[in-house]
Protein backbone atom coordinates (compact mmCIF):
# COMPACT_ATOMS: atom_id res chain seq x y z
CA MET A 1 0.11 -0.28 0.04
CA LEU A 2 1.48 3.68 -0.70
CA PHE A 3 1.20 6.59 1.13
CA LEU A 4 2.63 9.88 0.77
CA ASN A 5 5.31 11.21 3.26
CA PHE A 6 4.42 14.21 5.34
CA SER A 7 4.76 15.03 8.86
CA PRO A 8 1.30 14.54 10.58
CA VAL A 9 -1.37 17.33 10.66
CA GLU A 10 -1.62 18.69 13.95
CA ALA A 11 -5.07 18.37 15.15
CA PRO A 12 -6.90 17.37 18.76
CA ARG A 13 -7.14 13.82 19.26
CA SER A 14 -9.11 11.73 21.65
CA PRO A 15 -10.46 8.23 21.85
CA PHE A 16 -13.57 9.51 20.36
CA GLU A 17 -11.64 10.71 17.03
CA LYS A 18 -9.65 7.66 16.98
CA MET A 19 -12.79 5.82 16.48
CA ALA A 20 -14.25 8.20 13.62
CA HIS A 21 -16.49 5.96 11.18
CA PHE A 22 -15.53 7.14 7.65
CA THR A 23 -18.41 7.19 4.61
CA ILE A 24 -17.70 8.46 1.24
CA SER A 25 -19.83 8.69 -1.88
CA SER A 26 -17.83 7.59 -5.00
CA SER A 27 -17.72 5.66 -8.06
CA PRO A 28 -17.02 5.46 -11.44
CA PHE A 29 -20.54 6.01 -12.52
CA GLN A 30 -20.66 9.21 -10.21
CA SER A 31 -17.42 10.49 -11.57
CA GLN A 32 -18.40 10.10 -15.05
CA VAL A 33 -21.77 11.74 -14.59
CA CYS A 34 -20.23 14.61 -12.50
CA ASP A 35 -17.63 15.10 -15.45
CA LEU A 36 -20.51 15.96 -17.53
CA LEU A 37 -20.47 19.39 -15.75
CA PRO A 38 -18.61 21.58 -18.50
CA CYS A 39 -16.16 23.24 -15.93
CA ASN A 40 -14.84 19.72 -15.04
CA ASP A 41 -13.02 19.81 -18.01
CA THR A 42 -14.36 16.02 -18.72
CA SER A 43 -12.06 14.70 -16.19
CA LYS A 44 -11.85 16.22 -12.57
CA SER A 45 -13.89 13.68 -10.57
CA THR A 46 -12.61 10.70 -12.71
CA LEU A 47 -9.24 11.66 -12.14
CA THR A 48 -10.19 12.11 -8.63
CA HIS A 49 -11.73 8.72 -7.97
CA ALA A 50 -9.03 6.82 -9.97
CA LEU A 51 -6.10 8.14 -7.90
CA LEU A 52 -8.03 7.61 -4.54
CA ARG A 53 -8.34 3.69 -5.80
CA ALA A 54 -4.76 3.74 -7.04
CA TYR A 55 -3.60 4.66 -3.27
CA ASN A 56 -5.89 1.90 -2.02
CA LEU A 57 -7.83 4.71 0.23
CA PHE A 58 -11.17 3.15 -0.42
CA ASP A 59 -10.10 0.11 1.64
CA HIS A 60 -10.16 2.03 4.84
CA PHE A 61 -13.74 3.48 4.50
CA ASP A 62 -16.54 1.81 6.91
CA GLU A 63 -19.09 2.92 4.01
CA ILE A 64 -18.70 3.91 0.38
CA ILE A 65 -22.00 5.03 -1.58
CA GLU A 66 -21.75 3.76 -5.40
CA ARG A 67 -25.28 4.81 -6.29
CA PRO A 68 -26.37 7.94 -5.38
CA SER A 69 -29.51 9.48 -6.36
CA CYS A 70 -32.69 11.56 -5.53
CA THR A 71 -35.66 13.13 -7.02
CA GLU A 72 -36.95 16.27 -8.18
CA ARG A 73 -39.07 16.42 -4.97
CA ASP A 74 -35.83 16.25 -2.88
CA ILE A 75 -34.40 19.27 -4.88
CA THR A 76 -37.77 21.26 -4.56
CA ARG A 77 -37.30 21.09 -0.65
CA TYR A 78 -35.49 24.32 -1.41
CA HIS A 79 -35.41 25.27 -4.90
CA ASP A 80 -38.42 27.06 -6.78
CA GLU A 81 -40.45 24.34 -8.58
CA SER A 82 -40.60 26.45 -11.74
CA PHE A 83 -37.04 26.84 -11.91
CA ILE A 84 -36.33 23.17 -11.40
CA LYS A 85 -39.09 22.08 -14.14
CA LEU A 86 -37.47 24.41 -16.46
CA ILE A 87 -33.90 22.82 -15.83
CA MET A 88 -35.19 19.26 -16.15
CA SER A 89 -37.56 19.65 -18.99
CA SER A 90 -35.11 21.93 -21.33
CA ALA A 91 -32.05 19.65 -20.97
CA ALA A 92 -34.07 16.90 -21.70
CA SER A 93 -34.73 18.16 -25.04
CA GLU A 94 -31.12 18.21 -25.91
CA ALA A 95 -30.16 14.89 -24.68
CA ASN A 96 -29.00 12.25 -27.09
CA GLU A 97 -28.78 9.08 -25.60
CA ASP A 98 -26.52 7.16 -28.09
CA GLU A 99 -23.99 9.99 -27.65
CA GLU A 100 -20.49 8.45 -26.97
CA LEU A 101 -18.59 9.64 -23.92
CA THR A 102 -15.34 10.15 -26.28
CA GLY A 103 -15.12 13.87 -27.17
CA ARG A 104 -17.05 14.85 -23.54
CA ASP A 105 -15.11 12.50 -21.29
CA GLY A 106 -12.06 11.47 -23.42
CA VAL A 107 -10.22 9.88 -20.26
CA THR A 108 -12.23 6.79 -20.77
CA SER A 109 -9.68 5.77 -23.93
CA PHE A 110 -6.63 5.97 -21.63
CA ALA A 111 -8.24 3.37 -19.18
CA ARG A 112 -9.30 0.95 -22.07
CA GLU A 113 -5.67 1.40 -23.88
CA PHE A 114 -4.04 0.78 -20.13
CA ALA A 115 -6.08 -2.30 -19.76
CA CYS A 116 -5.01 -3.66 -22.85
CA SER A 117 -1.50 -2.83 -22.63
CA ASN A 118 -1.24 -4.07 -18.85
CA ASP A 119 -3.68 -7.16 -19.21
CA GLU A 120 -5.71 -5.79 -16.32
CA ASN A 121 -9.19 -5.07 -16.27
CA TYR A 122 -10.10 -1.33 -15.75
CA LEU A 123 -13.19 -1.29 -17.73
CA SER A 124 -15.31 -0.14 -14.73
CA TRP A 125 -15.59 2.80 -16.77
CA PHE A 126 -18.86 3.51 -19.07
CA GLU A 127 -18.08 3.60 -22.77
CA ASN A 128 -21.09 5.99 -23.73
CA MET A 129 -24.36 7.30 -22.41
CA GLN A 130 -26.54 4.39 -23.06
CA GLU A 131 -24.35 2.46 -20.68
CA ILE A 132 -24.55 4.94 -18.15
CA TYR A 133 -28.52 5.16 -18.48
CA ALA A 134 -28.75 1.69 -18.30
CA TYR A 135 -26.79 1.41 -15.11
CA TRP A 136 -28.85 4.37 -13.69
CA ASN A 137 -32.39 2.87 -14.71
CA SER A 138 -31.33 -0.54 -13.20
CA TYR A 139 -31.25 0.82 -9.48
CA ALA A 140 -33.10 4.45 -9.53
CA ASN A 141 -36.58 3.06 -10.01
CA PHE A 142 -37.90 4.89 -7.31
CA ASN A 143 -40.01 6.98 -9.61
CA ASN A 144 -40.71 7.59 -13.20
CA ASN A 145 -38.44 10.46 -13.40
CA ALA A 146 -35.51 8.32 -12.61
CA HIS A 147 -35.41 7.13 -16.51
CA ARG A 148 -34.32 9.61 -19.12
CA GLN A 149 -37.31 11.72 -20.65
CA PRO A 150 -38.05 11.18 -24.47
CA LYS A 151 -37.38 14.25 -26.33
CA GLU A 152 -40.43 17.02 -26.05
CA SER A 153 -41.37 19.60 -28.21
CA HIS A 154 -40.43 22.87 -27.35
CA ALA A 155 -43.97 24.05 -27.31
CA ARG A 156 -44.59 21.59 -24.51
CA LEU A 157 -41.50 22.84 -22.66
CA ASN A 158 -42.75 26.42 -23.06
CA LEU A 159 -39.96 27.30 -25.11
CA THR A 160 -40.62 28.00 -28.90
CA THR A 161 -38.64 28.06 -31.63
CA SER A 162 -40.10 30.76 -33.69
CA THR A 163 -37.89 33.69 -34.99
CA ARG A 164 -40.44 36.27 -33.33
CA GLN A 165 -40.00 34.52 -29.65
CA LYS A 166 -36.36 33.54 -29.56
CA ASP A 167 -35.54 36.83 -27.76
CA GLN A 168 -38.52 35.69 -25.22
CA ASN A 169 -36.88 32.25 -24.86
CA ALA A 170 -33.48 33.52 -24.23
CA SER A 171 -35.01 36.23 -21.64
CA LYS A 172 -36.71 33.11 -19.57
CA LEU A 173 -33.51 31.34 -19.57
CA GLU A 174 -31.62 34.43 -18.59
CA THR A 175 -33.92 35.14 -15.72
CA TYR A 176 -33.01 31.63 -14.32
CA GLY A 177 -29.21 32.15 -14.63
CA LEU A 178 -29.42 29.49 -17.38
CA MET A 179 -27.03 31.26 -19.75
CA TYR A 180 -23.26 32.07 -19.96
CA ASP A 181 -21.69 30.04 -17.36
CA CYS A 182 -24.58 28.05 -16.32
CA PRO A 183 -25.99 26.54 -19.68
CA ILE A 184 -28.34 23.96 -20.23
CA PHE A 185 -26.52 21.07 -21.29
CA PRO A 186 -27.12 17.33 -22.36
CA ASP A 187 -27.99 15.20 -19.52
CA LEU A 188 -28.19 18.11 -16.89
CA PRO A 189 -31.04 16.42 -15.22
CA LEU A 190 -28.71 13.19 -14.41
CA TYR A 191 -26.10 15.03 -13.43
CA LEU A 192 -28.27 17.10 -10.88
CA LYS A 193 -30.18 13.88 -9.59
CA VAL A 194 -26.57 12.13 -9.12
CA SER A 195 -24.31 14.99 -7.67
CA THR A 196 -26.95 16.37 -5.44
CA GLY A 197 -28.08 12.80 -4.56
CA ALA A 198 -24.61 11.90 -3.64
CA THR A 199 -24.63 14.91 -1.16
CA LEU A 200 -27.83 14.04 0.31
CA SER A 201 -26.91 10.66 0.78
CA LEU A 202 -24.33 11.56 3.37
CA ALA A 203 -27.24 13.15 5.52
CA SER A 204 -29.27 10.04 5.29
CA ARG A 205 -25.90 7.84 6.92
CA ILE A 206 -25.87 10.63 9.90
CA PHE A 207 -27.51 10.82 13.20
CA ALA A 208 -27.18 13.55 15.61
CA LYS A 209 -26.96 11.23 18.73
CA SER A 210 -24.36 8.89 17.20
CA PRO A 211 -21.80 7.60 19.84
CA THR A 212 -19.06 7.58 17.11
CA LYS A 213 -17.70 10.45 15.33
CA MET A 214 -18.70 10.34 11.77
CA ILE A 215 -16.75 11.97 8.81
CA LEU A 216 -18.50 11.88 5.44
CA ILE A 217 -17.34 12.93 2.04
CA ASN A 218 -18.52 13.93 -1.51
CA TRP A 219 -15.91 15.47 -3.46
CA ASP A 220 -18.58 16.06 -6.34
CA GLY A 221 -20.56 18.24 -3.97
CA GLY A 222 -20.27 21.86 -3.13
CA ARG A 223 -22.18 23.93 -5.39
CA HIS A 224 -22.16 27.17 -3.29
CA HIS A 225 -23.50 29.51 -5.90
CA ALA A 226 -26.88 28.11 -6.71
CA PHE A 227 -29.78 30.35 -5.49
CA ARG A 228 -33.36 29.21 -4.86
CA SER A 229 -34.52 30.40 -8.37
CA LYS A 230 -31.20 31.08 -10.03
CA ALA A 231 -28.13 29.12 -11.36
CA SER A 232 -25.01 30.99 -11.06
CA GLY A 233 -21.38 30.36 -11.07
CA PHE A 234 -21.47 26.86 -12.59
CA CYS A 235 -24.01 25.87 -10.06
CA TYR A 236 -27.36 24.89 -10.75
CA VAL A 237 -28.74 23.13 -7.48
CA ASN A 238 -27.47 24.01 -4.09
CA ASP A 239 -26.68 20.64 -2.55
CA ILE A 240 -25.02 22.32 0.45
CA VAL A 241 -28.39 24.13 1.21
CA LEU A 242 -30.39 20.92 0.70
CA LEU A 243 -27.93 18.86 2.87
CA ILE A 244 -28.33 21.56 6.08
CA LEU A 245 -31.85 21.67 5.66
CA ALA A 246 -32.02 17.49 5.76
CA LEU A 247 -29.51 17.80 8.93
CA ARG A 248 -31.86 20.34 10.61
CA ARG A 249 -34.88 17.78 10.16
CA LYS A 250 -32.66 15.14 11.41
CA GLY A 251 -32.15 16.70 14.77
CA PHE A 252 -29.04 18.97 14.46
CA ARG A 253 -29.74 22.29 16.00
CA ARG A 254 -26.09 24.06 15.64
CA ILE A 255 -24.52 23.81 12.46
CA SER A 256 -21.31 25.53 11.14
CA TYR A 257 -20.64 25.73 7.60
CA ILE A 258 -17.06 26.84 6.68
CA ASP A 259 -16.31 27.64 3.01
CA PHE A 260 -12.47 27.52 1.68
CA ASP A 261 -13.02 28.26 -1.73
CA LEU A 262 -11.52 31.07 -3.44
CA HIS A 263 -15.12 32.85 -4.31
CA HIS A 264 -17.36 33.88 -1.55
CA GLY A 265 -20.21 31.25 -0.56
CA ASP A 266 -23.02 33.72 -1.53
CA ALA A 267 -25.97 31.45 -2.12
CA VAL A 268 -25.41 29.44 1.10
CA GLU A 269 -25.00 32.62 3.05
CA LYS A 270 -28.46 34.07 1.74
CA ALA A 271 -30.30 30.69 2.67
CA PHE A 272 -29.20 31.21 6.11
CA GLU A 273 -28.43 34.60 6.81
CA HIS A 274 -31.58 34.90 9.12
CA SER A 275 -30.83 32.05 10.99
CA ASP A 276 -29.59 31.68 14.39
CA ASN A 277 -28.93 27.85 14.09
CA VAL A 278 -26.74 27.72 10.92
CA GLN A 279 -23.51 29.76 10.97
CA THR A 280 -22.02 30.40 7.70
CA ILE A 281 -18.38 31.20 7.68
CA SER A 282 -17.04 32.08 3.99
CA LEU A 283 -13.22 33.12 3.54
CA HIS A 284 -12.65 34.27 0.05
CA LEU A 285 -10.82 36.55 -2.62
CA TYR A 286 -12.73 40.09 -2.44
CA GLU A 287 -11.39 42.67 -5.18
CA PRO A 288 -13.01 44.94 -7.81
CA GLY A 289 -14.65 42.64 -10.38
CA PHE A 290 -14.01 39.59 -8.95
CA PHE A 291 -17.02 37.31 -8.80
CA PRO A 292 -19.19 37.26 -7.11
CA GLY A 293 -18.64 40.62 -5.58
CA THR A 294 -20.01 39.75 -2.34
CA GLY A 295 -19.08 38.91 1.18
CA THR A 296 -17.53 41.89 2.87
CA VAL A 297 -16.97 41.95 6.83
CA GLU A 298 -19.65 44.83 6.98
CA SER A 299 -22.40 43.04 5.50
CA ALA A 300 -21.70 40.06 7.85
CA LEU A 301 -22.29 42.10 10.84
CA ASN A 302 -26.07 42.82 9.87
CA HIS A 303 -26.46 39.16 10.57
CA ARG A 304 -25.71 37.18 13.84
CA SER A 305 -24.53 33.95 12.31
CA VAL A 306 -22.52 35.35 9.22
CA VAL A 307 -18.77 35.58 9.27
CA ASN A 308 -16.92 36.73 6.27
CA ILE A 309 -13.61 36.72 5.63
CA PRO A 310 -12.71 38.72 2.52
CA LEU A 311 -8.73 38.28 1.67
CA LEU A 312 -6.71 39.56 -1.23
CA HIS A 313 -4.25 38.47 -3.93
CA GLY A 314 -1.52 36.30 -2.80
CA LEU A 315 -2.99 34.42 0.14
CA ASP A 316 -0.23 31.82 1.34
CA ASP A 317 -0.24 28.78 3.80
CA THR A 318 0.91 30.88 6.77
CA PHE A 319 -1.61 33.44 6.39
CA LEU A 320 -4.51 30.92 5.97
CA LEU A 321 -3.51 28.90 9.08
CA ASN A 322 -3.38 32.17 11.14
CA VAL A 323 -7.08 32.61 10.00
CA VAL A 324 -8.10 29.29 10.91
CA GLN A 325 -6.54 29.58 14.06
CA GLU A 326 -7.24 33.04 15.09
CA VAL A 327 -10.98 33.60 13.55
CA ILE A 328 -12.59 30.62 12.09
CA ILE A 329 -11.88 28.01 14.85
CA PRO A 330 -12.86 30.62 17.80
CA CYS A 331 -15.94 31.44 15.82
CA VAL A 332 -17.25 27.78 14.99
CA ARG A 333 -16.68 27.14 19.03
CA ARG A 334 -18.55 30.11 19.96
CA HIS A 335 -21.51 28.77 17.99
CA ASN A 336 -21.35 25.55 20.13
CA SER A 337 -21.75 23.37 16.82
CA GLU A 338 -22.86 19.79 16.69
CA ILE A 339 -21.85 19.22 12.91
CA LEU A 340 -19.58 21.00 10.57
CA VAL A 341 -19.81 21.21 6.84
CA LEU A 342 -16.55 22.06 5.08
CA GLN A 343 -16.66 23.22 1.40
CA CYS A 344 -13.24 22.44 0.18
CA GLY A 345 -13.03 24.21 -3.04
CA ALA A 346 -9.59 24.46 -3.82
CA ASP A 347 -9.11 26.91 -6.96
CA GLY A 348 -6.82 28.89 -4.35
CA LEU A 349 -4.07 26.35 -4.70
CA LYS A 350 -1.23 27.03 -6.59
CA GLY A 351 -1.44 25.97 -10.02
CA ASP A 352 -5.08 26.47 -10.20
CA LYS A 353 -6.16 28.43 -13.35
CA TYR A 354 -7.14 31.42 -11.49
CA ASP A 355 -3.60 32.16 -10.31
CA GLU A 356 -4.69 34.35 -7.49
CA TRP A 357 -3.72 32.71 -4.24
CA GLN A 358 -0.53 30.46 -3.67
CA LEU A 359 -1.83 27.72 -1.38
CA THR A 360 -0.09 24.45 -1.45
CA ILE A 361 -1.79 20.97 -1.23
CA LYS A 362 -0.20 20.49 2.20
CA GLY A 363 -1.02 23.73 3.46
CA MET A 364 -4.68 23.92 2.58
CA THR A 365 -4.93 20.28 3.95
CA LYS A 366 -3.46 21.34 7.35
CA ALA A 367 -6.09 24.09 7.57
CA ILE A 368 -8.76 22.09 6.85
CA VAL A 369 -8.01 19.12 9.06
CA LYS A 370 -7.52 21.72 11.69
CA VAL A 371 -11.23 23.10 11.55
CA ALA A 372 -12.15 19.55 11.06
CA GLY A 373 -10.88 18.48 14.52
CA SER A 374 -11.44 21.90 16.46
CA MET A 375 -14.81 20.53 17.95
CA GLN A 376 -14.02 17.31 19.58
CA ASN A 377 -17.55 15.66 19.63
CA CYS A 378 -18.41 17.24 16.49
CA HIS A 379 -19.47 15.19 13.05
CA VAL A 380 -18.05 16.59 10.10
CA ILE A 381 -18.88 16.40 6.42
CA LEU A 382 -16.71 17.29 3.56
CA LEU A 383 -17.55 18.53 0.05
CA GLY A 384 -15.67 19.57 -3.04
CA GLY A 385 -16.09 22.89 -4.86
CA GLY A 386 -14.16 25.11 -7.19
CA GLY A 387 -10.70 23.95 -8.64
CA TYR A 388 -10.10 23.95 -12.22
CA ASN A 389 -7.01 22.01 -13.08
CA PRO A 390 -8.34 18.26 -12.64
CA ARG A 391 -4.71 17.09 -12.34
CA LEU A 392 -4.03 19.24 -9.33
CA MET A 393 -7.40 18.81 -7.84
CA SER A 394 -7.07 14.85 -7.95
CA ARG A 395 -3.89 14.99 -5.90
CA PHE A 396 -5.20 17.74 -3.44
CA TYR A 397 -8.33 15.71 -3.03
CA THR A 398 -6.65 12.22 -2.62
CA TYR A 399 -3.83 13.83 -0.28
CA LEU A 400 -6.71 15.53 1.91
CA THR A 401 -8.65 12.38 2.41
CA MET A 402 -5.23 10.43 3.22
CA GLU A 403 -4.68 12.92 5.92
CA LEU A 404 -8.42 12.64 7.26
CA LEU A 405 -7.98 8.98 7.46
CA LYS A 406 -4.63 9.39 9.35
CA THR A 407 -5.74 12.01 11.67
CA PHE A 408 -9.07 10.59 12.69
CA LYS A 409 -8.53 6.87 12.25
CA GLY A 410 -4.99 6.62 12.53
CA SER A 411 -5.14 3.50 14.76
CA GLN A 412 -6.53 1.69 12.25
CA ILE A 413 -4.52 2.66 9.33
CA ASN A 414 -1.00 1.21 8.25
CA LEU A 415 1.29 3.95 8.25
CA ASP A 416 4.40 1.73 7.86
CA SER A 417 4.60 2.02 3.88
CA LEU A 418 5.27 5.55 3.21
CA VAL A 419 6.84 6.92 -0.16
CA GLU A 420 9.19 9.71 -0.36
CA ILE A 421 7.62 13.23 -1.02
CA ASP A 422 8.85 13.46 -4.35
CA ASP A 423 8.00 9.97 -5.53
CA ILE A 424 6.56 8.88 -8.66
CA LEU A 425 2.56 8.57 -8.81
CA PRO A 426 1.23 5.03 -8.90
CA ASP A 427 0.56 3.11 -12.05
CA HIS A 428 -3.11 3.12 -13.01
CA GLU A 429 -5.68 3.63 -16.06
CA PHE A 430 -4.97 7.21 -16.09
CA ILE A 431 -1.41 7.73 -15.31
CA ASP A 432 -0.49 9.17 -18.85
CA GLN A 433 -2.53 12.05 -17.99
CA TYR A 434 0.31 13.07 -16.05
CA ARG A 435 2.91 12.62 -18.46
CA ASP A 436 3.59 16.31 -18.74
CA GLU A 437 4.05 16.71 -15.06
CA TYR A 438 6.71 13.90 -14.98
CA PHE A 439 4.31 11.73 -13.08
CA LYS A 440 5.23 13.45 -9.83
CA PHE A 441 2.76 13.90 -7.15
CA TRP A 442 4.40 17.03 -5.76
CA ILE A 443 5.00 18.87 -8.99
CA TYR A 444 3.06 21.89 -7.96
CA GLU A 445 4.61 22.05 -4.38
CA MET A 446 8.32 22.37 -6.05
CA ASP A 447 9.82 25.77 -6.25
CA GLY A 448 10.37 26.97 -9.89
CA GLU A 449 8.11 24.06 -11.50
CA LYS A 450 4.75 25.51 -11.90
CA GLY A 451 4.22 29.38 -11.62
CA LYS A 452 5.89 32.01 -9.71
CA LYS A 453 5.75 33.21 -6.16
CA LEU A 454 3.06 35.86 -5.83
CA LYS A 455 3.19 38.68 -3.98
CA ASN A 456 1.06 38.33 -0.77
CA HIS A 457 -1.09 41.61 -0.07
CA ASN A 458 -2.51 40.26 2.94
CA GLU A 459 -0.90 41.79 6.20
CA MET A 460 -1.10 40.10 9.60
CA SER A 461 -2.34 43.26 11.11
CA TYR A 462 -5.58 42.19 9.08
CA ILE A 463 -6.30 39.46 11.19
CA ASN A 464 -6.45 41.60 14.55
CA GLU A 465 -9.23 43.69 12.88
CA LEU A 466 -11.09 40.33 11.91
CA MET A 467 -10.93 39.64 15.39
CA ASN A 468 -12.28 42.93 16.54
CA ALA A 469 -14.92 42.94 14.20
CA TYR A 470 -16.16 39.61 15.28
CA LYS A 471 -15.74 40.37 19.05
CA LEU A 472 -12.96 37.41 19.44
CA ILE A 473 -10.60 39.94 21.53
């Protein structure tokens, strides 16, 4: 078994934590469906799942959810019914069941070639959408909406194709945010039911009075920009809000949501800005013209349970860790949370296409694990989020998963077999995707290899300002 070599992440430890029960929602099916999302660049989820499997990390989970699903009714527990109906019906009209994945998900060809050359069976990946729907329909038979809808006429969808009304159609879609960064794409209903179902499946596994610390993961979740009646920022359905509402129904009274994404968690904050029970904390880049342009300290102070931590260009590991220790953890403890929901978007990593922050995989992991261990008797749900370099993201979620296992389940993990910090990635079906990065796990951590050092415009004195603003001193 291969593990990466790095000094243990510091976090409070106790017999309760050592007995943590681990659940993850992940499978080839889930990954290929989630990679239908255009901003996943056809491979973000697939590469992550494959690398987790290559390092044998799934062996240490108590439960693996491989067939996630949810219904439109589940989604409309929060979202506007007309909005969801338009998404589902419009996307169905564009779907093509016979479409192959090659081109939209070209990485499957690498698995096929690897299997042939290595005489191994890596063909758990689907070859086309017909196979994916056959698999989906084999288990998601709880209602008729599980099956792919046949193509409907635009008239039935309340969208017309006459020249006279094209502008009206565009206006209708734009009202719901279904253009530009959130276009209708083929198989969007399937994507929404699987990705949202993966997050909601975590809620179904957890109980407020569980005697065991539970850590639950869905790296395909974390769609924090979707509003009740409007898609935004590559996000159509807000699985985070739906998850938190499900947790409230299950008896969790005090919930803290912590958002590590480069972008402000605007839609989650909006959903709970008047709640005393749900605390929302977001650290994010806040500069003129940067999306979504919200998330100031001043706006947070208008609400009892909102904490905004707007940051500047060049954020590094040291500053992030100080923010975590001096601001985030004290706020979480003051809220006296029973469960933490962490959005682990990693578009602030060095090597991401945004190139705004310069966090390292190790540094961001250390910060997240420290927050996860900040409340001794607190369950933790971890979701994915932003991140637009699929190879970088696969490394990050693999390392973060490993460190969570080592920190909260260390006594049950074999830590004897460690590879060197600059060792080569393990051979697996997508290894050739890392060829241009010399097959090295830590290529983005090595000075001079990927990008230049950024000037950090964040000053340590600002942390004291945040502490004063949120009455932590």
